[in-house]
Amino acid sequence: MVDNTINYALETTALGKKIQLKNNQSLSILHDITLQIPQGSSVAITGASGSGKTTLLGLLAGLDTASTGDVKLLGQSMVDLDEDQRAALRLGQVGFVFQSFHLMNNLSALENILLPLELEQSVSDPHKAALEALEQVGLSNRATHLPTQLSGGEQQRVALARAFVNKPKVLFADEPTGNLDQATSTDIEQLLFKLQKDNNSTLVLVTHDDALADQCQIHYRIVDGQLVTEA
Amino acid sequence: MNLLKIWRQAWRIDEMRLLFLALLVSVTAVTSVNFFTDRTERSMTQQATKLLGADLIVRSSRPLSEDYLSQAKQLGLQQAEIISFRSVVSVGDSLQLSDVKAVSDTFPLRGNVETSSLLDGRSEVDSLSNLKSGQVWAAPTLFSSLEIPPNTEVRIGRSLFNLNKVLVKSPNQGANVFQFSPEVLMPLADLPATGLLTPGSRARFSYLFSGTDAQVKNMTDWLKPQLKTGERLETLDDGLPSVGTALQRAQRFLNTAALLSVILAGAAIALTSYSFSRHETHSVAVLKTMGASRRRILVRYLSQLLLTSTAAAILGAILGYFIQNGIAYMLRDVIGTDLPAPSLVPLITGLLTAWIMVFSFSSPQLLQLVNTAPVQIFQNQPQPRSNRWKLLLLTIMSGIFALMWMQTQDLKLSAFLFLGTLGAILVFWAVSTLLLSQLKKLSRNRKYSARALSSAGNRLVLLVVVFGIGLFSLLLLTALRGDLLDRWQNSIPDDAPNNFLINIQPDEVSKLRAYLNENKIDPDLYPMIRGRLVAMNDKPVVIDDFESPRARRLLQREFNLSSVEAFPEANILLEGEWFKPEDNQGFSVEEGVMERFSLVLGDTMTFDIGGVQFTQTITSVRRVNWDNLTPNFFVLGAPGSMENLPQTWITSIYAPPENRSLVPDLIKQHPSVSAINISAIMTQIKDLIGKAAFAVQAIFAFTLIAGIVVLFAALQSQKAERRKELAILKTIGASRKQLRQSILTEFVVVGAVSGFLAGLFAVLASNIAAYALFDLEPSINLMLILIGTVAGAVLVGIAGYLNLRPLLNVAPAVLFQEHAE
């Protein structure tokens, strides 16, 4: 289904998102966004609060549908795909890291990491793979702990392990250090970039932290609903 | 995924545990009730079959076809035979017309015969195998009317018998009290020698059968199409009207009680599913970002729900079984220790209950959950989702109805309860919404605690509805148990008539009345005229025009007609007007007869009374209470309109046990009068009612426990939201005192409003139930509304406060942390 020889992990053409307001008017959040993100690169998207960063991330990952234009994820246009088809496209190829971690509270650290492997069903020994991922984030001794028994930094490590466990081609991160203190943030940032390099994943990072954004190869800023490339 | 893993992961979700608890409570309630009713119902049925003497009787005017008997034999049923006829029993010159029953020694198949060797002696259980050839047993009235002691030689037909025992109690005697003369039992084998059974003689042949439920059902199914004219099937339902209706009422009470616990638990399940689907929104979105399809997510949650509900059902059924055993043990003095073993049906009902509940109450929310847009992962609060409420309402409603039907197996009762519940929910919802908007208006510029109340939003409406329905169930049950049960039990007072005096000649009426007055008894004496219904609206009656077996039976036998001036006490006038003293025209007819023959007010009925055609117009319709043990009549004529027709008189009296000679002396003075003692049958009926009352009370206690658990479950389901709210309020400087006040205000108001509405509805519903289902007179119990309001405010206030109090002492930062998790 996916052409392995493509050059771009993500491409958009004239992408736009409007939302309908109550008084029958519409508000354009994003418009005319055209970008190409090469495979294996790291991209940061910054912007003021409410500028549409997260909306763009949702569109790029196929979590939301565009009002105009198209997004190609791993060479596959998503304009004509329904929700389940878009989910199938993400399966095993896309990872996510969120600001508030979003671990499943009823699953242990290990079970959270196992989740994507169980969904994908392509790894012969998911248990072993999950343990390795846990080890990579330095939490192999916390495998059976529930999220409520972990600190914020530990939870985000588990989230990173879960995101990278099936070696995703694209990793989307939404303010991954937004809920963490400075020291922990630095740890998580380092871990994030290390895992991205090790897995040769394409990283699309949304943040309002310019220092973090500057660590990426490409830095876009959203201004008035349009994408501006930072120097 | 293996089962254990699914179970472990599901168990870690707060709402899943709550769901499990709610299901456990409801299944335990339903199964313990069902196990118990299953056993008591069967016990009561057994009790009642003892009155009938069998499970099934075929009565016929001629000997029964051998086919019937061989079929019964083939099906493995036990058999007994009775040939009964009226004959004179004589000693010297004294004669007494008696009801002679020649019985096989297997009689009775159910219940016992009790005899005594002395007239006033203690009675003991006896067996017909002790009735040897040449012996007869007879009812006490035969001894008194013939003035003989036991062990006297009496003549029946051509044979002489030794009347050696007093027959104190025998089954199969209550079928038609009006046609009873003293009962005499003789061995069936001695019958031919008496020469009384000739081809033209008017004997009645009864064949009694008993066996397991399945055997009896097979036999009944086989028999029904075979029956010829003059043959009639009699079962518990139609054999003994008084016992039959008493039993039916008891079963309805028990089922109603059980159902209310189901409704109660339903509220908890709905609430829990609601908060479950809300809290799982983020998990679903996460799964979707990972590429899970809707189907995968659906399967994931369905398997969790299926496993949780099955586990709750199995554990609940086991608990239910033990609780039922406990109840049966506690009530062993009342219901006896020989309850039949419980069947497996309640177990299956328990399992079905859990599944129906969990899937009908949560499937729409589950579908909604599965359709969560993955982009919601970026939103902090799950979006309110209300577009599916119609579907949710539909599945919940069909679920509730299915549960009701399964529980009662009575469509009418289910429909009644269902509409009642639906109406209650709608009114609770409407009133609490109205109340909320009023409170919002009121609380502007008021102090903090009142403002908090108005900001509670839809949560308040939800609580009023849930608590209201819960309290409504409890109050309705209280009303049914106390109010209805009392009235029902009182419908057979202690001094209810225990003797029927029949065959009183018109010229004896005044002397007999004087004798009874001397004994401080003021009897209602009724003339009794026997007539066959021959025409309606001048059109001759043809039996074959009627399909209903009851209508056909009425036409095959003679009606007992009467005429009275005063409207009979236990009757209710439904249509038309009662006779004025000067009236000498018109009929007042029982509603069932009107219905069976499709009669309306103004139609005419013609009776053949001893060759004379007697036609009158129907001027009123009555409902008759057949259980009140006084003479009741299908058709009453205007006062004085029947004076010239051939008649005998009838009355029922209460002969106090201390006045033993009252009835025998009366018979001596009026030899033609027959007295029928119905104390035995009455004791049995009272016993049955007493047992039913105890069973309902036991179940009531259980529903109360279920109600309290549901109350806590409802509070628990809102705890997360409140935790966050309290943290915010504390952060912005609300004192503990203010918070305590606001919590108390909210819960007390919620409790009072729900309690008030619950009380109001319970009064309405119990009266509708009393009238429509149990044939009792309505009565308004205002105390119930007051009790509901106060109990609601106190109970919900305390429960709500206790539930949230621990949160008052927690530092706001911790609250936030817990919420974030």
PDB file of C-alpha atoms in Angstrom, chain B residues 468-582:
ATOM      1  CA  GLY B 468     -36.276   9.756  43.005  1.00  0.00           C
ATOM      2  CA  ILE B 469     -36.729   6.487  41.153  1.00  0.00           C
ATOM      3  CA  GLY B 470     -34.875   4.637  43.892  1.00  0.00           C
ATOM      4  CA  LEU B 471     -36.958   6.135  46.669  1.00  0.00           C
ATOM      5  CA  PHE B 472     -40.074   5.652  44.576  1.00  0.00           C
ATOM      6  CA  SER B 473     -39.372   1.929  44.342  1.00  0.00           C
ATOM      7  CA  LEU B 474     -38.817   1.691  48.069  1.00  0.00           C
ATOM      8  CA  LEU B 475     -41.901   3.713  48.951  1.00  0.00           C
ATOM      9  CA  LEU B 476     -44.064   1.872  46.467  1.00  0.00           C
ATOM     10  CA  LEU B 477     -42.956  -1.368  48.008  1.00  0.00           C
ATOM     11  CA  THR B 478     -43.676   0.026  51.471  1.00  0.00           C
ATOM     12  CA  ALA B 479     -47.143   0.960  50.303  1.00  0.00           C
ATOM     13  CA  LEU B 480     -47.707  -2.379  48.643  1.00  0.00           C
ATOM     14  CA  ARG B 481     -46.377  -4.272  51.589  1.00  0.00           C
ATOM     15  CA  GLY B 482     -47.996  -2.355  54.408  1.00  0.00           C
ATOM     16  CA  ASP B 483     -51.013  -0.690  52.956  1.00  0.00           C
ATOM     17  CA  LEU B 484     -52.139  -3.227  50.404  1.00  0.00           C
ATOM     18  CA  LEU B 485     -51.187  -6.255  52.402  1.00  0.00           C
ATOM     19  CA  ASP B 486     -53.038  -5.030  55.469  1.00  0.00           C
ATOM     20  CA  ARG B 487     -56.115  -4.245  53.476  1.00  0.00           C
ATOM     21  CA  TRP B 488     -55.886  -7.533  51.705  1.00  0.00           C
ATOM     22  CA  GLN B 489     -55.469  -9.508  54.902  1.00  0.00           C
ATOM     23  CA  ASN B 490     -58.292  -7.558  56.473  1.00  0.00           C
ATOM     24  CA  SER B 491     -60.499  -8.563  53.584  1.00  0.00           C
ATOM     25  CA  ILE B 492     -60.880 -11.819  55.512  1.00  0.00           C
ATOM     26  CA  PRO B 493     -61.585 -10.637  59.055  1.00  0.00           C
ATOM     27  CA  ASP B 494     -61.328 -12.961  62.039  1.00  0.00           C
ATOM     28  CA  ASP B 495     -65.083 -13.077  62.357  1.00  0.00           C
ATOM     29  CA  ALA B 496     -65.629 -13.871  58.687  1.00  0.00           C
ATOM     30  CA  PRO B 497     -68.495 -16.304  58.205  1.00  0.00           C
ATOM     31  CA  ASN B 498     -67.428 -19.876  58.798  1.00  0.00           C
ATOM     32  CA  ASN B 499     -70.719 -21.599  58.134  1.00  0.00           C
ATOM     33  CA  PHE B 500     -73.092 -21.485  55.231  1.00  0.00           C
ATOM     34  CA  LEU B 501     -76.703 -22.352  56.000  1.00  0.00           C
ATOM     35  CA  ILE B 502     -78.519 -23.458  52.895  1.00  0.00           C
ATOM     36  CA  ASN B 503     -81.780 -25.082  51.902  1.00  0.00           C
ATOM     37  CA  ILE B 504     -83.767 -22.872  54.310  1.00  0.00           C
ATOM     38  CA  GLN B 505     -87.468 -23.100  53.410  1.00  0.00           C
ATOM     39  CA  PRO B 506     -89.290 -19.734  53.043  1.00  0.00           C
ATOM     40  CA  ASP B 507     -91.579 -20.496  55.985  1.00  0.00           C
ATOM     41  CA  GLU B 508     -88.573 -21.204  58.220  1.00  0.00           C
ATOM     42  CA  VAL B 509     -86.830 -17.892  57.566  1.00  0.00           C
ATOM     43  CA  SER B 510     -88.340 -15.879  60.402  1.00  0.00           C
ATOM     44  CA  LYS B 511     -87.944 -18.641  63.003  1.00  0.00           C
ATOM     45  CA  LEU B 512     -84.350 -19.243  61.981  1.00  0.00           C
ATOM     46  CA  ARG B 513     -83.601 -15.528  62.089  1.00  0.00           C
ATOM     47  CA  ALA B 514     -85.089 -15.346  65.575  1.00  0.00           C
ATOM     48  CA  TYR B 515     -82.914 -18.253  66.734  1.00  0.00           C
ATOM     49  CA  LEU B 516     -79.791 -16.604  65.356  1.00  0.00           C
ATOM     50  CA  ASN B 517     -80.731 -13.238  66.882  1.00  0.00           C
ATOM     51  CA  GLU B 518     -81.043 -14.971  70.249  1.00  0.00           C
ATOM     52  CA  ASN B 519     -77.458 -16.052  69.737  1.00  0.00           C
ATOM     53  CA  LYS B 520     -76.435 -12.463  68.945  1.00  0.00           C
ATOM     54  CA  ILE B 521     -76.095 -13.108  65.222  1.00  0.00           C
ATOM     55  CA  ASP B 522     -77.764 -10.793  62.724  1.00  0.00           C
ATOM     56  CA  PRO B 523     -77.641 -12.720  59.476  1.00  0.00           C
ATOM     57  CA  ASP B 524     -78.198 -11.457  55.947  1.00  0.00           C
ATOM     58  CA  LEU B 525     -80.653 -13.971  54.515  1.00  0.00           C
ATOM     59  CA  TYR B 526     -81.008 -14.254  50.785  1.00  0.00           C
ATOM     60  CA  PRO B 527     -83.646 -16.077  48.793  1.00  0.00           C
ATOM     61  CA  MET B 528     -82.024 -18.425  46.304  1.00  0.00           C
ATOM     62  CA  ILE B 529     -83.835 -19.166  43.071  1.00  0.00           C
ATOM     63  CA  ARG B 530     -82.326 -21.610  40.644  1.00  0.00           C
ATOM     64  CA  GLY B 531     -82.805 -20.852  36.987  1.00  0.00           C
ATOM     65  CA  ARG B 532     -81.297 -21.681  33.644  1.00  0.00           C
ATOM     66  CA  LEU B 533     -80.396 -18.832  31.304  1.00  0.00           C
ATOM     67  CA  VAL B 534     -82.488 -19.529  28.212  1.00  0.00           C
ATOM     68  CA  ALA B 535     -82.591 -16.254  26.284  1.00  0.00           C
ATOM     69  CA  MET B 536     -80.864 -12.898  26.016  1.00  0.00           C
ATOM     70  CA  ASN B 537     -82.677  -9.983  24.359  1.00  0.00           C
ATOM     71  CA  ASP B 538     -85.436 -12.500  23.529  1.00  0.00           C
ATOM     72  CA  LYS B 539     -82.992 -14.529  21.448  1.00  0.00           C
ATOM     73  CA  PRO B 540     -82.733 -18.155  22.603  1.00  0.00           C
ATOM     74  CA  VAL B 541     -79.325 -19.075  23.962  1.00  0.00           C
ATOM     75  CA  VAL B 542     -77.328 -21.634  21.970  1.00  0.00           C
ATOM     76  CA  ILE B 543     -74.322 -23.028  23.816  1.00  0.00           C
ATOM     77  CA  ASP B 544     -72.313 -23.495  20.659  1.00  0.00           C
ATOM     78  CA  ASP B 545     -72.438 -19.751  19.991  1.00  0.00           C
ATOM     79  CA  PHE B 546     -70.016 -19.302  22.841  1.00  0.00           C
ATOM     80  CA  GLU B 547     -66.366 -20.247  22.712  1.00  0.00           C
ATOM     81  CA  SER B 548     -65.248 -19.288  26.200  1.00  0.00           C
ATOM     82  CA  PRO B 549     -65.273 -22.376  28.450  1.00  0.00           C
ATOM     83  CA  ARG B 550     -66.517 -20.290  31.353  1.00  0.00           C
ATOM     84  CA  ALA B 551     -69.465 -18.997  29.357  1.00  0.00           C
ATOM     85  CA  ARG B 552     -70.309 -22.527  28.258  1.00  0.00           C
ATOM     86  CA  ARG B 553     -70.042 -23.805  31.802  1.00  0.00           C
ATOM     87  CA  LEU B 554     -72.387 -21.075  33.036  1.00  0.00           C
ATOM     88  CA  LEU B 555     -74.939 -22.072  30.450  1.00  0.00           C
ATOM     89  CA  GLN B 556     -74.707 -25.761  31.262  1.00  0.00           C
ATOM     90  CA  ARG B 557     -75.656 -25.309  34.876  1.00  0.00           C
ATOM     91  CA  GLU B 558     -78.287 -23.390  36.746  1.00  0.00           C
ATOM     92  CA  PHE B 559     -77.711 -19.860  37.953  1.00  0.00           C
ATOM     93  CA  ASN B 560     -78.396 -18.985  41.566  1.00  0.00           C
ATOM     94  CA  LEU B 561     -80.566 -15.876  41.459  1.00  0.00           C
ATOM     95  CA  SER B 562     -81.563 -13.737  44.389  1.00  0.00           C
ATOM     96  CA  SER B 563     -83.230 -10.465  45.229  1.00  0.00           C
ATOM     97  CA  VAL B 564     -82.234  -8.003  47.919  1.00  0.00           C
ATOM     98  CA  GLU B 565     -83.145  -4.521  48.931  1.00  0.00           C
ATOM     99  CA  ALA B 566     -79.804  -3.283  50.287  1.00  0.00           C
ATOM    100  CA  PHE B 567     -76.826  -3.159  47.977  1.00  0.00           C
ATOM    101  CA  PRO B 568     -74.544  -6.092  48.909  1.00  0.00           C
ATOM    102  CA  GLU B 569     -71.719  -4.845  51.107  1.00  0.00           C
ATOM    103  CA  ALA B 570     -68.720  -6.328  49.366  1.00  0.00           C
ATOM    104  CA  ASN B 571     -69.887  -5.373  45.873  1.00  0.00           C
ATOM    105  CA  ILE B 572     -68.988  -2.332  43.796  1.00  0.00           C
ATOM    106  CA  LEU B 573     -71.583  -0.688  41.555  1.00  0.00           C
ATOM    107  CA  LEU B 574     -69.947  -0.186  38.161  1.00  0.00           C
ATOM    108  CA  GLU B 575     -72.796   0.980  35.956  1.00  0.00           C
ATOM    109  CA  GLY B 576     -76.436   1.882  36.204  1.00  0.00           C
ATOM    110  CA  GLU B 577     -78.419   2.415  39.393  1.00  0.00           C
ATOM    111  CA  TRP B 578     -79.166   0.170  42.336  1.00  0.00           C
ATOM    112  CA  PHE B 579     -82.829  -0.747  42.983  1.00  0.00           C
ATOM    113  CA  LYS B 580     -85.060   1.602  44.899  1.00  0.00           C
ATOM    114  CA  PRO B 581     -87.142  -0.080  47.630  1.00  0.00           C
ATOM    115  CA  GLU B 582     -90.294   0.208  45.562  1.00  0.00           C
TER     116      GLU B 582
END
